Amino acid sequence: MAEIVLLDDLEDPRLRDYVDLRDVQLRLRLEADRGLFLAEGEKVVRRAIESGHQPRSFLMSPRWLDGLADLLDASDVPCFVLDDASIEKLTGFHVHRGALAALQRPELASPQEVLADARRVIVMEDLADHTNVGGAFRAAAALGFDAVLLSPRCADPLYRRAIKVSMGSVFWLPYARVEDWYTAPDVLREAGFTTYAMTLAADSVPIDQVPHDVERLALIVGSEGHGLSPHWEKSADHRVTIPMAAGIDSLNVASSVAVACWELRSR
Amino acid sequence: MAEIVLLDDLEDPRLRDYVDLRDVQLRLRLEADRGLFLAEGEKVVRRAIESGHQPRSFLMSPRWLDGLADLLDASDVPCFVLDDASIEKLTGFHVHRGALAALQRPELASPQEVLADARRVIVMEDLADHTNVGGAFRAAAALGFDAVLLSPRCADPLYRRAIKVSMGSVFWLPYARVEDWYTAPDVLREAGFTTYAMTLAADSVPIDQVPHDVERLALIVGSEGHGLSPHWEKSADHRVTIPMAAGIDSLNVASSVAVACWELRSR
């Protein structure tokens, strides 16, 4: 059972996992260095643990203890208790949905492991925005894609904001980083995938012209600003695009991924 | 040409259109009372004016004057100039993209006018979140839907956040409010539309089973929390759903609308 630890000193070193949650750069560094990630809100904390992630500690105000009693009972890490105002001061924002938990960042599988049993994969190149990464995971998971590959610079799916927007799908949709991005097309090809780059290149075909019987399919989406790299644009087996109404800005990344995952689903 | 007015008194009544932009409730009231809406950022201000909306005034710090010189030249309303810190104090946030403009809220067309020439319509019932309304407009516009109907309680497409997320598509995609929501199914039927309610009702069919040759089609989406009202669920000609992977939370509203607009496009 979790030890309930009442604290009032915000300098307590045991609270260091929880400082300055709104400072993205600081958090990314701190969480990588310390090998943790942060879950926010009762529902997300619950999903993180139910999907097998190991908590390091919990942090909440007294009124949330009851709702999470079952998780605390089943755990043997400390649960730090502070009043709401102190939590706000420590973390830098008002935690609407109560509990926070710091969890061990899991060891990532290799791309080969993640691809082994997958039929529909989404490959994210350098998405910079955590909201977009979370939204793309949510759409891919809901629409039956079964794995994700990330470029080295793609934003972290386990960053608090990405977790939240993904509705926790980052916890169980298998993903891996490809360390040497230049080799990514080969990694997919060797695993038996036909690759489709989403791009406005001159030879892009409308996405509804992709045959429905592709056995193993990988869809590659590029960054919000610059789109897909020339390397991927050239190396992919095919280039596809979602036809848009004249003169319109593109869809946002999560919506594009949703449309593409829907159109390219196994069927 | 716009009169450039250097101000330093934040209590100046001429600045009242710009107060407390982060206070959603206050702004909704103030903008309705005063018949205005607010555009944020050079690109959005430009699109608002280019799509025919009448500015009441501009507000910017000195360094943005050059970039908007053409708009200011063509306008005869005042351009208030304050330093960045004062703008932040007045509006309640740091305006990253420079200019703000207050514009006349246009008179809305009637549902009948909006439907007259449309073939693909999206009907939004009680969406509460401005981000979702903006995202749904953006997706609908990009994917070739040509009109929007809103329920009386649906969030305001001309609220600053909705405008931004919509990438300005709220400025030119025609929309109307249906005052008496109970009559909405009839309004659509009388205009010759076949109505498709997006819902998990027992008799919902997968959205890809909708025939491709529906001449005039309206897709109705319900609110984030409760989904579609029973009235609409029963009154629609058909009920459709986007099949999801087992055990997954639904897509968010904008992604659902994107998938549905794609699947139900004119073809």
XYZ file of C-alpha atoms in Angstrom:
534
model
C 0.000 0.000 0.000
C 1.233 3.487 -0.867
C 2.625 5.467 2.041
C 0.657 8.713 2.455
C 3.175 11.505 3.062
C 1.846 14.891 4.148
C 4.238 17.618 3.061
C 4.317 21.380 3.346
C 7.840 22.264 2.237
C 7.867 22.845 -1.516
C 11.668 22.570 -1.451
C 11.421 18.955 -0.331
C 13.644 17.034 -2.755
C 11.031 14.288 -3.007
C 8.854 16.743 -4.924
C 11.421 17.399 -7.619
C 9.666 15.222 -10.218
C 6.754 17.680 -10.126
C 8.303 21.128 -10.548
C 7.358 23.677 -13.203
C 5.095 21.557 -15.357
C 4.407 24.432 -17.730
C 8.043 24.923 -18.649
C 8.239 22.599 -21.656
C 12.000 22.843 -22.238
C 12.810 22.293 -18.593
C 10.431 19.364 -18.318
C 11.718 17.614 -21.426
C 15.258 17.800 -20.044
C 14.295 16.863 -16.508
C 12.103 13.940 -17.534
C 14.745 12.523 -19.860
C 17.490 12.909 -17.246
C 15.451 11.341 -14.503
C 13.765 8.699 -16.647
C 10.220 9.636 -15.796
C 7.034 10.925 -17.304
C 4.081 12.642 -15.749
C 0.417 11.699 -15.820
C -2.210 14.297 -14.963
C -5.754 13.640 -13.848
C -7.380 10.631 -12.237
C -8.389 9.037 -15.524
C -4.973 9.383 -17.148
C -3.126 8.205 -14.028
C -5.382 5.183 -13.915
C -4.790 4.363 -17.576
C -1.047 4.766 -17.232
C -0.934 2.231 -14.416
C -3.456 -0.148 -15.934
C -1.375 -0.263 -19.104
C 1.577 -1.511 -17.067
C 3.606 1.626 -16.316
C 5.361 1.737 -12.940
C 4.570 4.709 -10.699
C 7.436 6.383 -8.788
C 5.112 8.491 -6.670
C 1.749 10.215 -6.600
C 0.950 13.833 -5.763
C -2.512 15.075 -4.884
C -4.559 17.207 -2.552
C -6.460 15.382 0.222
C -9.804 15.329 -1.535
C -8.528 13.069 -4.340
C -7.277 10.317 -2.044
C -10.600 8.472 -1.941
C -11.135 8.313 -5.687
C -7.737 6.727 -6.220
C -7.814 4.507 -3.110
C -7.727 1.303 -5.174
C -4.600 2.392 -7.058
C -2.908 3.541 -3.867
C -3.776 0.269 -2.149
C -2.175 -1.683 -4.950
C 0.994 0.400 -4.991
C 4.036 0.621 -2.730
C 5.365 4.050 -3.719
C 4.781 7.242 -1.732
C 1.741 9.423 -2.248
C 2.622 13.032 -1.461
C -0.216 15.161 -0.194
C -0.243 18.948 -0.429
C -3.045 21.484 -0.411
C -4.278 22.768 -3.784
C -2.527 26.128 -3.494
C 0.827 24.471 -2.817
C 0.392 22.086 -5.717
C -0.332 25.041 -7.959
C 2.769 26.817 -6.701
C 4.951 23.744 -7.175
C 3.729 22.705 -10.604
C 2.988 26.152 -12.001
C -0.647 25.547 -12.807
C -3.994 24.639 -11.338
C -4.470 20.888 -11.543
C -8.158 20.636 -12.395
C -8.502 16.910 -12.379
C -6.785 16.217 -9.114
C -4.094 13.639 -9.028
C -0.677 13.671 -10.596
C 1.671 10.731 -10.834
C 5.310 10.459 -11.809
C 5.960 7.173 -13.596
C 9.012 5.328 -14.856
C 9.634 6.024 -18.491
C 9.507 2.601 -20.127
C 12.318 1.248 -22.238
C 11.243 1.615 -25.855
C 11.020 -1.391 -28.114
C 13.071 -1.406 -31.324
C 11.449 -0.476 -34.635
C 11.756 -4.109 -35.686
C 9.883 -5.304 -32.619
C 7.147 -2.746 -33.082
C 6.735 -3.610 -36.760
C 6.782 -7.373 -36.332
C 3.036 -7.925 -35.943
C 1.744 -4.661 -37.388
C -0.229 -4.236 -40.585
C -0.889 -0.493 -40.510
C 1.823 1.860 -39.283
C 2.016 5.606 -39.044
C 5.437 7.208 -39.289
C 5.809 10.706 -37.805
C 8.698 12.800 -39.037
C 9.648 15.748 -36.831
C 6.204 16.740 -35.572
C 7.084 19.594 -33.241
C 3.825 20.070 -31.410
C 2.830 17.783 -28.547
C -0.848 18.387 -29.231
C -0.405 17.156 -32.785
C 1.509 14.069 -31.695
C -1.194 13.240 -29.149
C -3.981 13.897 -31.653
C -2.298 11.748 -34.291
C -1.882 8.871 -31.812
C -5.530 9.133 -30.807
C -6.730 9.088 -34.420
C -4.408 6.237 -35.416
C -5.465 4.138 -32.422
C -9.188 4.776 -32.921
C -9.026 3.935 -36.606
C -7.186 0.673 -36.240
C -3.564 1.519 -37.025
C -1.418 -0.712 -34.880
C 2.026 0.861 -34.523
C 3.899 4.164 -34.724
C 7.464 5.026 -35.690
C 8.962 8.370 -34.684
C 11.858 10.316 -36.144
C 14.626 11.330 -33.737
C 13.300 14.904 -33.562
C 9.609 14.094 -33.309
C 7.995 15.435 -30.132
C 7.689 13.112 -27.140
C 4.440 11.090 -26.898
C 4.942 10.806 -23.133
C 5.001 14.542 -22.568
C 2.042 15.482 -20.352
C 0.171 17.398 -23.033
C 0.610 14.677 -25.658
C -0.645 12.015 -23.230
C -3.709 14.073 -22.432
C -4.667 14.813 -26.031
C -4.041 11.186 -26.994
C -6.585 10.106 -24.351
C -3.946 7.718 -23.088
C -3.505 5.886 -26.376
C 0.254 6.578 -26.177
C 0.267 4.089 -23.289
C -0.678 1.078 -25.326
C -0.269 1.820 -29.035
C 3.234 0.401 -29.645
C 5.791 2.909 -30.864
C 9.523 3.155 -31.413
C 12.124 5.766 -32.341
C 14.225 5.187 -35.430
C 17.665 6.364 -34.309
C 19.161 6.710 -37.770
C 16.402 8.430 -39.676
C 18.146 8.047 -43.011
C 17.633 4.281 -42.792
C 13.923 4.473 -41.943
C 12.696 3.703 -45.466
C 14.864 0.569 -45.494
C 13.721 -0.492 -42.033
C 10.135 -0.428 -43.247
C 10.900 -2.085 -46.536
C 12.819 -4.887 -44.853
C 9.851 -5.455 -42.541
C 7.637 -5.947 -45.595
C 5.851 -2.599 -45.633
C 4.748 -0.627 -48.652
C 5.401 3.033 -47.824
C 3.101 5.965 -48.636
C 4.434 9.482 -48.107
C 1.821 12.188 -47.482
C 3.034 15.105 -49.579
C 2.075 17.640 -52.201
C 4.802 16.392 -54.569
C 3.996 16.573 -58.276
C 3.486 12.815 -58.569
C 1.234 12.480 -55.503
C -1.962 10.590 -56.156
C -5.254 11.206 -54.337
C -5.314 8.993 -51.280
C -8.504 7.226 -52.363
C -6.588 5.718 -55.287
C -4.493 3.558 -52.977
C -5.545 -0.081 -53.503
C -7.510 -1.628 -50.636
C -5.546 -4.852 -50.584
C -2.137 -3.585 -49.445
C -1.065 -6.184 -46.901
C 1.304 -4.080 -44.782
C 1.123 -0.348 -45.191
C 3.085 2.519 -43.635
C 1.892 6.116 -43.910
C 4.554 8.795 -43.429
C 3.568 12.295 -42.328
C 5.932 15.264 -42.167
C 6.351 18.183 -39.812
C 3.818 20.982 -39.427
C 6.041 23.634 -40.956
C 8.143 22.129 -43.700
C 6.305 18.958 -44.560
C 8.154 15.784 -45.359
C 11.925 15.696 -45.896
C 13.174 15.275 -49.474
C 14.781 11.982 -48.456
C 11.465 10.456 -47.421
C 9.592 12.088 -50.253
C 11.901 10.379 -52.732
C 12.367 7.079 -50.925
C 8.744 6.206 -50.274
C 7.196 3.659 -52.605
C 4.279 6.020 -53.286
C 3.284 9.619 -52.700
C -0.295 10.401 -51.721
C -2.300 13.480 -50.913
C -5.726 14.330 -49.500
C -7.441 16.430 -52.164
C -8.577 19.766 -50.713
C -11.020 22.419 -51.795
C -9.352 25.151 -53.863
C -7.502 27.837 -51.957
C -7.773 26.172 -48.561
C -5.108 25.741 -45.976
C -4.382 22.132 -45.343
C -6.082 20.213 -42.575
C -4.254 20.147 -39.286
C -2.019 17.165 -38.645
C -4.402 15.201 -36.428
C -7.296 15.626 -38.863
C -5.103 14.669 -41.832
C -3.939 11.571 -40.019
C -7.545 10.717 -39.165
C -8.660 10.987 -42.787
C -5.642 9.030 -44.019
C -5.960 6.274 -41.411
C -9.623 5.939 -42.267
C -8.998 5.752 -46.000
C -6.033 3.384 -45.678
C -7.542 1.073 -43.054
C -7.289 -2.696 -43.464
C -10.308 -3.863 -45.388
C -6.487 56.004 -44.691
C -6.657 54.831 -41.082
C -5.891 57.492 -38.485
C -2.909 56.410 -36.368
C -3.762 57.177 -32.718
C -0.968 56.899 -30.159
C -2.451 56.079 -26.762
C -1.038 55.477 -23.326
C -4.109 55.500 -21.114
C -5.502 51.978 -20.848
C -8.733 53.433 -19.472
C -9.368 55.225 -22.754
C -12.930 54.274 -23.714
C -11.848 53.788 -27.309
C -9.953 50.693 -26.173
C -12.983 48.978 -24.689
C -13.403 46.544 -27.586
C -10.056 44.999 -26.593
C -10.278 44.343 -22.852
C -9.674 41.017 -21.160
C -9.464 38.769 -24.186
C -8.863 35.678 -22.066
C -12.085 36.014 -20.128
C -14.349 33.928 -22.348
C -17.635 34.668 -20.575
C -16.976 38.393 -20.468
C -15.932 38.495 -24.104
C -18.934 36.543 -25.349
C -21.225 38.993 -23.587
C -19.290 42.078 -24.586
C -18.944 41.075 -28.230
C -22.625 40.217 -28.549
C -23.680 43.475 -26.840
C -21.403 45.620 -28.929
C -21.850 43.720 -32.192
C -18.195 43.025 -32.796
C -15.718 40.220 -33.095
C -11.996 40.195 -32.677
C -9.297 39.071 -35.089
C -5.800 38.287 -33.809
C -2.632 38.227 -35.817
C -1.684 39.815 -39.114
C -2.788 36.854 -41.222
C -6.183 36.524 -39.562
C -6.844 40.277 -39.613
C -5.996 40.292 -43.299
C -8.314 37.394 -44.050
C -11.148 38.935 -42.062
C -10.970 42.112 -44.098
C -10.343 40.420 -47.428
C -13.446 38.315 -46.880
C -15.488 41.498 -46.598
C -15.764 42.146 -42.860
C -15.770 45.783 -41.767
C -13.114 46.837 -39.265
C -14.114 49.172 -36.395
C -10.520 49.770 -35.322
C -7.065 48.246 -35.191
C -4.756 47.858 -32.207
C -1.062 47.140 -32.504
C 2.388 48.023 -31.268
C 4.474 50.305 -33.513
C 6.533 47.545 -35.125
C 3.467 46.002 -36.824
C 2.406 49.179 -38.617
C 4.556 48.532 -41.667
C 3.379 44.992 -42.304
C -0.262 46.092 -42.339
C 0.312 49.393 -44.147
C -1.754 48.317 -47.148
C -4.766 47.447 -44.978
C -4.433 50.654 -43.003
C -4.158 52.689 -46.190
C -7.371 51.180 -47.477
C -9.282 51.771 -44.259
C -10.790 54.823 -42.591
C -11.089 53.590 -39.019
C -8.636 54.422 -36.234
C -5.523 52.362 -35.600
C -4.639 52.527 -31.908
C -0.971 52.175 -31.102
C 0.311 51.037 -27.720
C 3.556 49.450 -26.603
C 3.640 45.666 -26.221
C 3.497 45.730 -22.428
C 0.400 47.937 -22.433
C -1.308 45.712 -25.000
C -0.581 42.719 -22.802
C -2.011 44.527 -19.794
C -5.129 45.602 -21.671
C -5.911 42.317 -23.388
C -4.639 39.978 -20.687
C -2.165 38.113 -22.840
C 0.911 38.477 -24.963
C -0.135 39.032 -28.573
C 2.482 36.999 -30.435
C 1.443 37.788 -33.937
C 1.157 41.507 -33.615
C -1.975 43.163 -34.744
C -5.493 42.948 -33.402
C -8.597 44.254 -35.080
C -12.140 44.714 -33.841
C -14.612 44.108 -36.661
C -18.344 44.466 -37.137
C -20.130 41.232 -36.489
C -21.939 40.542 -39.778
C -25.647 39.943 -39.969
C -26.141 36.212 -40.351
C -27.983 34.797 -43.318
C -31.038 32.633 -42.726
C -30.725 28.837 -42.816
C -32.717 28.880 -46.051
C -30.275 31.296 -47.698
C -27.287 29.284 -46.564
C -28.797 26.029 -47.800
C -29.991 27.342 -51.151
C -26.895 26.509 -53.188
C -25.263 23.956 -50.903
C -24.808 20.267 -51.582
C -22.878 19.198 -48.489
C -23.800 20.708 -45.127
C -22.534 20.079 -41.647
C -24.927 20.679 -38.772
C -23.371 21.321 -35.347
C -25.568 20.730 -32.333
C -24.396 22.336 -29.092
C -20.633 22.036 -29.559
C -19.375 23.782 -26.433
C -15.704 24.158 -27.246
C -14.476 26.954 -29.508
C -11.474 24.893 -30.565
C -13.785 22.124 -31.759
C -16.020 24.536 -33.647
C -12.981 26.072 -35.350
C -11.477 22.672 -36.121
C -14.745 21.394 -37.549
C -15.083 24.478 -39.787
C -11.521 24.024 -41.014
C -12.050 20.362 -41.831
C -15.412 20.953 -43.493
C -14.018 23.789 -45.614
C -10.888 21.882 -46.645
C -12.859 18.805 -47.611
C -15.406 20.559 -49.759
C -18.458 20.931 -47.532
C -20.156 24.159 -48.473
C -22.326 25.321 -45.566
C -22.803 25.001 -41.817
C -25.892 25.166 -39.618
C -25.525 25.808 -35.892
C -27.873 25.040 -33.021
C -28.827 27.937 -30.732
C -26.370 26.796 -28.048
C -23.470 25.917 -30.351
C -20.298 27.901 -29.559
C -19.618 31.056 -31.566
C -17.521 30.610 -34.747
C -16.456 34.267 -34.516
C -14.932 33.894 -31.075
C -11.201 34.630 -31.321
C -10.078 31.077 -30.564
C -12.514 29.531 -33.043
C -11.402 31.911 -35.783
C -7.763 31.049 -35.173
C -8.221 27.278 -35.171
C -10.440 27.508 -38.256
C -7.591 29.248 -40.110
C -10.108 31.905 -41.046
C -12.517 29.528 -42.767
C -15.326 30.870 -40.525
C -15.014 34.090 -42.551
C -16.154 32.612 -45.825
C -17.783 29.239 -45.263
C -21.463 30.265 -45.107
C -23.222 29.459 -41.862
C -26.490 30.214 -40.104
C -28.113 29.663 -36.731
C -31.367 27.749 -36.605
C -33.371 29.684 -33.995
C -35.933 26.987 -33.327
C -33.823 23.880 -33.070
C -36.819 21.580 -32.937
C -37.615 22.495 -36.530
C -34.095 21.907 -37.866
C -34.813 18.465 -39.349
C -37.744 19.974 -41.251
C -35.728 22.961 -42.432
C -33.212 20.587 -43.977
C -35.839 18.269 -45.413
C -37.724 21.142 -47.008
C -34.492 22.326 -48.601
C -34.087 18.920 -50.206
C -31.408 17.443 -47.940
C -31.062 13.852 -46.838
C -29.964 13.960 -43.202
C -27.337 11.717 -41.589
C -26.969 11.821 -37.814
C -23.578 10.809 -36.434
C -24.435 8.659 -33.438
C -23.842 5.319 -31.754
C -27.560 4.446 -31.915
C -28.364 0.770 -32.369
C -29.394 1.220 -35.994
C -26.356 3.283 -37.018
C -24.619 2.031 -40.118
C -20.893 2.370 -40.817
C -20.334 5.645 -42.609
C -18.767 3.960 -45.643
C -22.120 2.356 -46.417
C -23.664 5.716 -47.293
C -24.287 5.749 -51.063
C -21.986 8.008 -53.064
C -24.748 9.524 -55.148
C -26.687 11.438 -52.479
C -27.452 14.725 -54.181
C -27.809 16.965 -51.124
C -26.476 15.639 -47.861
C -26.447 17.044 -44.318
C -24.301 15.509 -41.602
C -25.372 16.250 -38.030
C -22.840 16.056 -35.193
C -23.684 16.331 -31.512
C -22.006 17.901 -28.515
C -18.743 16.673 -27.023
C -20.296 15.421 -23.815
C -23.742 14.053 -24.486
C -23.700 13.403 -28.191
C -26.694 14.092 -30.343
C -30.106 14.950 -28.866
C -32.789 12.245 -28.997
C -34.880 14.530 -31.217
C -32.222 14.666 -33.909
C -31.257 11.059 -33.437
C -34.847 10.029 -34.193
C -35.639 12.640 -36.835
C -32.649 12.157 -39.111
C -33.247 10.115 -42.241
C -30.262 7.906 -41.397
C -27.916 7.225 -38.519
C -24.230 6.669 -39.250
C -21.115 5.941 -37.257
C -17.369 5.820 -37.811
C -16.307 2.304 -36.843
C -13.575 2.436 -34.187
C -11.058 -0.055 -32.899
C -12.368 -2.003 -29.886
C -12.169 -0.260 -26.533
C -11.085 3.104 -27.891
C -12.352 6.493 -26.955
C -13.981 8.188 -29.865
C -12.076 10.547 -32.115
C -12.238 14.178 -31.145
C -14.886 16.272 -32.848
C -12.660 17.893 -35.479
C -11.112 14.578 -36.496
C -14.538 12.901 -36.648
C -15.841 15.695 -38.819
C -12.771 15.401 -41.055
C -13.269 11.665 -41.563
C -16.998 12.083 -42.147
C -16.602 14.993 -44.566
C -14.024 13.001 -46.492
C -16.178 9.891 -46.672
C -19.354 11.809 -47.535
C -17.815 14.191 -50.068
C -19.526 14.833 -53.397
C -18.227 12.276 -55.872
